[in-house]
C-alpha cells in the first residue's frame, strides 16, 4: 500500500476579514492561485503533473462561487487538463481536502495531488451562502427549539466545563504571545508567501497577531453573542465569549503538495512528513464544537498511539473554550497545545485553516525534532476531523 507524504505546505499571511483588511483588495481566486503557483515553483513540478486539486471553501457564493478550485487552477496558469473540486466540511474543509488527497494516494487513485483552502471573509462574509435559506421540516422536527450559532455553542462549552472569563482571556493572550514570539524567531518564514494586497508593499506578516495582548486588555470587551432572546432561552449562561477570546474573521489561503512516497523518490523530492492516521466524527450539533474530543479518541484508538506519544497538537482555536475543553478531557500537555499560537492570533479563514494548521504542525515538528503530531478542528453542524502525521 502506498504511503502518502507531504512534500511542501505554504500559506499566505492572514489578513483581517473586513473591508480595509490587508488582503481585502485581493480576489479570493487570485489569493489561492498564488499558493498553488508557489508550490510548483518550490518543487520544480509542471502543473500537468498534478492529478487533481482539492480545495476547501465554506462560503461558496459570489467571488467564491463557480467551483473556486477550478477558477484558481485556471488563474494560476495551470494546464487546462488539471481538474479541481471545492469541498465544504465547514471549518475543516481544507483538512478534509488533505484527507481526501492522502487517501486517494493511498488507494492508488493519485500520484501527485494538491490539497488547498481559501476564504476571503472580507469579500464574502461568513454565512453569505445561507441567505434566503430555510430550515427543513425534518431538522425543525428533530430540534424543535432550534439550533444555535457557534458563539452560543462556545458559551455552552465554557459553562459546561466551568471556564471563567479570566481563563478564556488568559488562553487568548497566550495565543498571541506564542504567535508573536514565533514570528520574531522566524518560525513562519519558510511557509508564508508574500501577497501584494494593493498597497505599495507586499503583505508579509499575519495582520491578526497582536503582540501586546494581555488579560487586562481583553477584560474590557463585552460578550459578543448575547441577545435578549438568547439570554431568555439560556438563563444560566454567564456570557463570557468575546471578540478577544474568539478567532477573528480572516482572509487567507493555504496549500499542501501531497504525493506517494515512491513518486517523491522518483522525482528526487524529499518528503517532510507522512500521513499516519485519519478520523472524522459527528457530534452534538447544539454543543457543535466539542467534536475534536471524540475525533481525537477515535484516531488514537485507530493509530495505536497515546496522547503522550504525540509531540504537538494543533487544535483549532475557533474559540478559547474549544481547545481548553479538549485539553481537559484528553489530559493533554498545555505546552504542546498550539505551541506557536493558534487561530485566536493567527486567524481563522475558515476554508483555509485546515491546511494552514497542517503547515504549522509540519514546521513545528521539524524545528523541534518531534516525530508525531495531531491536528484536529471543530466544524459547523457538530463534526470534527483529526489527522496524525509523522515527521520524516
XYZ file of C-alpha atoms in Angstrom:
392
model
C 0.000 0.000 0.000
C 1.496 3.399 -0.954
C 2.391 5.900 1.752
C 1.016 9.426 1.306
C 3.650 12.045 2.085
C 3.710 15.803 2.444
C 6.388 17.394 0.286
C 5.562 21.020 0.997
C 2.975 23.285 2.626
C 2.618 27.023 2.059
C 0.216 29.753 3.104
C -0.461 33.421 2.725
C -0.283 35.771 5.684
C -3.584 36.265 7.478
C -5.436 39.496 6.777
C -8.271 40.868 8.827
C -11.504 39.722 7.232
C -13.183 43.083 6.946
C -13.141 45.990 4.476
C -9.745 47.632 4.644
C -8.019 44.456 5.795
C -4.548 43.858 4.360
C -5.815 41.278 1.845
C -9.349 42.552 1.292
C -8.462 44.005 -2.123
C -7.326 40.592 -3.398
C -9.904 38.405 -5.132
C -10.042 35.025 -3.327
C -9.381 33.198 -6.613
C -6.141 35.133 -7.041
C -5.276 34.752 -3.364
C -5.294 30.965 -3.508
C -3.842 30.879 -7.027
C -0.719 32.409 -5.507
C -0.135 29.494 -3.139
C -0.775 26.982 -5.937
C 1.870 28.692 -8.044
C 4.281 28.797 -5.097
C 4.031 25.020 -4.630
C 5.033 24.422 -8.248
C 7.885 26.907 -8.123
C 9.281 25.476 -4.882
C 9.057 21.860 -6.064
C 10.083 22.345 -9.686
C 6.987 20.487 -10.901
C 4.995 21.228 -14.024
C 1.290 21.789 -13.470
C 0.303 18.962 -15.814
C 1.929 16.530 -13.372
C -0.792 17.313 -10.804
C -3.581 14.724 -10.876
C -6.134 16.843 -9.029
C -6.576 19.932 -6.852
C -8.909 19.544 -3.861
C -9.811 22.843 -2.212
C -11.733 23.761 0.909
C -14.023 26.798 0.901
C -17.044 27.382 3.129
C -18.956 30.347 1.698
C -19.252 29.185 -1.902
C -21.115 32.172 -3.302
C -20.295 35.434 -5.120
C -16.486 35.731 -5.512
C -16.103 32.189 -4.152
C -18.682 30.519 -6.392
C -18.477 28.506 -9.632
C -16.173 25.858 -8.135
C -13.497 28.234 -6.860
C -10.928 25.426 -7.011
C -11.228 25.240 -10.799
C -11.205 29.031 -11.074
C -7.987 29.150 -9.033
C -6.294 26.456 -11.138
C -7.017 28.493 -14.257
C -5.963 31.769 -12.625
C -2.681 30.157 -11.526
C -1.879 29.302 -15.126
C -2.100 25.561 -14.600
C -2.517 23.372 -17.647
C -6.181 23.186 -18.583
C -6.077 19.390 -18.172
C -5.696 19.730 -14.366
C -9.082 19.151 -12.673
C -10.199 20.676 -9.377
C -13.038 20.381 -6.890
C -14.289 22.506 -3.986
C -15.106 20.895 -0.630
C -17.260 22.122 2.256
C -16.878 20.474 5.627
C -17.271 23.831 7.296
C -14.171 24.910 9.260
C -12.477 21.596 8.469
C -12.874 21.943 4.707
C -9.199 22.028 3.751
C -8.291 19.446 6.397
C -10.863 17.230 4.698
C -9.273 18.132 1.349
C -5.946 16.880 2.717
C -7.639 13.683 3.927
C -9.207 13.040 0.535
C -5.901 13.806 -1.202
C -3.865 11.473 1.003
C -6.495 8.741 0.915
C -6.548 8.995 -2.886
C -2.787 8.485 -2.946
C -3.025 5.527 -0.571
C -5.784 3.992 -2.726
C -3.648 4.382 -5.840
C -6.003 6.905 -7.476
C -3.457 9.738 -7.370
C 0.301 10.062 -7.728
C 0.502 13.804 -7.067
C -2.298 15.971 -5.691
C -2.691 19.383 -4.090
C -4.933 19.994 -1.077
C -5.714 23.660 -0.541
C -8.124 26.082 1.071
C -9.240 29.685 0.813
C -11.625 32.117 2.434
C -11.973 35.855 1.907
C -14.221 36.768 4.788
C -13.933 40.468 3.939
C -15.354 39.991 0.429
C -17.679 37.051 1.134
C -18.914 37.363 4.732
C -19.392 34.176 6.700
C -22.904 32.864 6.174
C -23.388 34.580 2.811
C -24.263 31.274 1.197
C -27.110 30.745 3.674
C -29.018 33.903 2.750
C -32.556 33.060 1.740
C -32.357 29.526 3.084
C -34.926 27.997 5.410
C -34.847 25.209 7.989
C -36.175 21.899 6.712
C -39.178 20.264 8.351
C -37.075 17.260 9.319
C -34.455 19.322 11.143
C -37.101 21.519 12.767
C -38.955 18.419 13.979
C -35.797 16.882 15.427
C -34.654 20.132 17.099
C -37.917 21.983 17.827
C -36.215 24.646 19.961
C -33.807 25.401 17.132
C -30.044 25.058 16.904
C -27.716 27.937 17.742
C -24.770 29.777 16.233
C -21.204 28.798 17.035
C -20.732 31.631 19.501
C -23.553 30.297 21.656
C -22.074 26.796 21.390
C -18.765 28.198 22.650
C -20.673 29.733 25.562
C -22.342 26.401 26.341
C -18.923 24.701 26.371
C -17.465 27.338 28.693
C -20.424 26.894 31.016
C -20.330 23.081 30.997
C -16.581 22.873 31.628
C -16.632 25.749 34.100
C -14.127 28.034 32.376
C -14.065 31.527 33.796
C -13.791 34.668 31.690
C -10.267 35.146 33.049
C -9.248 31.622 31.958
C -10.581 32.221 28.454
C -8.829 35.572 28.174
C -5.569 34.173 29.586
C -5.571 31.410 26.972
C -6.176 34.001 24.257
C -3.422 36.325 25.433
C -1.023 33.376 25.469
C -2.004 32.503 21.893
C -0.988 35.999 20.783
C 2.234 35.833 22.812
C 3.240 32.496 21.290
C 2.380 33.623 17.757
C 4.274 36.898 18.107
C 7.279 35.050 19.522
C 7.187 32.521 16.654
C 7.131 35.338 14.097
C 10.016 37.090 15.854
C 12.087 33.900 15.701
C 11.307 33.395 12.011
C 9.324 30.219 12.610
C 6.812 31.017 9.869
C 9.210 32.465 7.307
C 9.649 29.278 5.270
C 5.934 28.602 4.875
C 4.482 32.083 4.259
C 4.437 33.503 0.729
C 4.206 37.242 0.116
C 0.975 38.703 -1.217
C 0.567 42.039 -2.959
C -2.622 43.380 -1.446
C -2.989 46.556 -3.483
C -0.682 48.709 -1.364
C 2.877 49.813 -2.123
C 4.405 46.876 -0.245
C 3.706 43.157 -0.089
C 1.842 41.725 2.881
C 4.378 39.561 4.688
C 3.046 39.041 8.218
C -0.176 37.970 9.908
C -2.233 41.107 10.421
C -4.278 39.277 13.064
C -1.446 38.864 15.595
C -1.486 41.470 18.394
C 1.755 41.162 20.330
C 0.683 43.428 23.177
C -2.455 41.491 24.081
C -2.931 40.949 27.821
C -5.659 39.595 30.055
C -6.220 43.160 31.217
C -6.667 44.494 27.692
C -9.148 41.715 26.898
C -11.128 42.092 30.119
C -12.941 45.218 28.947
C -14.523 43.556 25.906
C -18.231 42.842 26.026
C -19.820 39.433 25.276
C -20.188 39.106 21.527
C -23.159 36.754 21.188
C -25.622 37.705 23.923
C -29.035 38.937 22.795
C -32.151 39.400 24.877
C -33.780 36.479 23.062
C -30.836 34.149 23.685
C -30.486 35.311 27.280
C -34.105 34.346 27.860
C -33.560 30.960 26.232
C -30.347 30.250 28.183
C -30.877 31.992 31.550
C -27.980 30.181 33.230
C -25.285 31.354 30.794
C -22.803 33.895 32.134
C -21.957 35.141 28.597
C -18.177 35.221 28.626
C -17.266 34.707 24.916
C -15.964 37.962 23.397
C -14.199 39.037 20.224
C -10.965 38.770 22.218
C -11.285 35.088 23.103
C -12.641 34.141 19.671
C -10.832 33.735 16.372
C -11.060 36.825 14.151
C -12.689 36.971 10.730
C -9.802 36.366 8.340
C -8.693 36.408 4.710
C -6.108 33.742 3.796
C -5.214 30.788 1.601
C -3.022 27.722 2.076
C -1.992 24.614 0.133
C -0.136 21.318 0.578
C 1.688 19.229 -2.024
C 0.892 15.561 -1.381
C 2.116 12.522 -3.284
C 3.092 8.891 -2.934
C 6.446 8.185 -1.329
C 7.547 6.330 -4.457
C 6.657 9.269 -6.700
C 8.604 11.655 -4.470
C 11.660 9.381 -4.724
C 11.262 9.136 -8.490
C 11.182 12.939 -8.777
C 14.061 13.471 -6.359
C 11.841 15.313 -3.857
C 12.335 14.935 -0.113
C 9.122 14.260 1.850
C 8.761 16.260 5.040
C 6.131 14.074 6.728
C 3.736 11.213 6.056
C 0.084 10.808 6.872
C -0.195 8.260 9.668
C -3.910 8.136 10.598
C -7.249 9.771 9.857
C -10.576 10.173 11.636
C -13.767 12.135 11.185
C -16.767 12.166 13.537
C -20.177 13.687 14.020
C -21.153 15.103 17.413
C -23.927 17.029 19.179
C -24.934 19.877 16.813
C -26.085 22.037 19.711
C -22.747 21.940 21.543
C -21.371 21.774 17.980
C -17.689 22.484 18.778
C -16.866 19.522 21.029
C -16.166 17.168 18.096
C -12.352 17.305 18.455
C -12.648 15.327 21.699
C -14.264 12.163 20.233
C -12.287 12.633 16.999
C -9.038 12.526 18.962
C -10.131 9.492 20.935
C -11.049 7.714 17.708
C -7.791 8.499 15.939
C -5.693 7.476 18.945
C -7.524 4.156 19.023
C -7.009 3.640 15.291
C -3.363 4.684 15.326
C -2.303 2.684 18.377
C -0.730 5.818 19.818
C -1.418 7.545 23.119
C -1.700 11.253 23.802
C 1.743 11.024 25.392
C 3.270 9.721 22.149
C 2.386 12.952 20.368
C 4.933 15.774 20.272
C 2.474 18.535 19.364
C -1.233 19.100 18.934
C -2.798 21.715 16.669
C -6.350 22.112 17.971
C -8.091 24.910 16.134
C -8.873 27.892 18.311
C -12.269 28.809 16.942
C -12.990 29.995 20.499
C -10.805 29.631 23.591
C -13.290 27.271 25.237
C -12.811 24.670 22.467
C -9.108 23.770 22.963
C -9.456 24.233 26.716
C -12.235 21.619 26.871
C -10.189 19.332 24.576
C -7.111 19.744 26.767
C -9.111 18.987 29.908
C -10.781 15.832 28.622
C -7.659 14.414 26.945
C -5.363 15.309 29.877
C -3.070 16.890 27.287
C 0.139 18.800 27.978
C -0.646 22.545 27.594
C 2.928 23.208 26.427
C 2.316 21.003 23.349
C -1.035 22.620 22.526
C -0.711 25.143 19.681
C 2.898 25.919 20.657
C 3.264 28.663 18.007
C -0.114 30.189 18.786
C -3.455 29.325 17.267
C -6.341 30.813 15.335
C -7.163 33.398 18.009
C -3.895 35.070 16.978
C -3.076 33.616 13.560
C -6.597 33.939 12.189
C -9.278 31.519 11.068
C -10.005 31.895 7.359
C -12.410 29.006 7.661
C -11.852 27.267 4.307
C -8.080 27.688 4.559
C -7.491 26.781 8.197
C -7.076 23.039 7.735
C -4.013 23.202 5.503
C -2.750 26.216 7.479
C -2.696 24.100 10.645
C -1.050 21.259 8.736
C 1.786 23.536 7.631
C 2.311 24.847 11.148
C 2.393 21.309 12.528
C 4.921 20.067 9.966
C 7.171 23.076 10.538
C 6.977 22.754 14.324
C 7.913 19.059 14.271
C 10.872 19.857 12.015
C 12.023 22.724 14.231
C 11.866 20.665 17.423
C 12.770 17.193 16.160
C 9.372 15.807 17.141
C 8.028 12.686 15.476
C 4.224 12.617 15.750
C 1.753 15.483 15.551
C -2.032 15.682 15.832
C -4.294 18.150 14.059
C -7.987 18.443 14.861
C -10.668 21.065 14.462
C -14.312 21.634 15.287
C -16.744 22.119 12.426
C -20.164 23.671 11.960
C -23.083 21.317 12.486
C -21.202 19.287 15.102
C -18.355 17.458 13.336
C -14.570 17.198 13.575
C -11.623 15.876 11.596
C -8.447 14.526 13.148
C -5.124 13.798 11.447
C -1.888 12.321 12.771
C 1.290 12.940 10.799
C 4.777 11.536 11.274
C 7.797 13.680 10.532
C 10.268 12.051 8.143
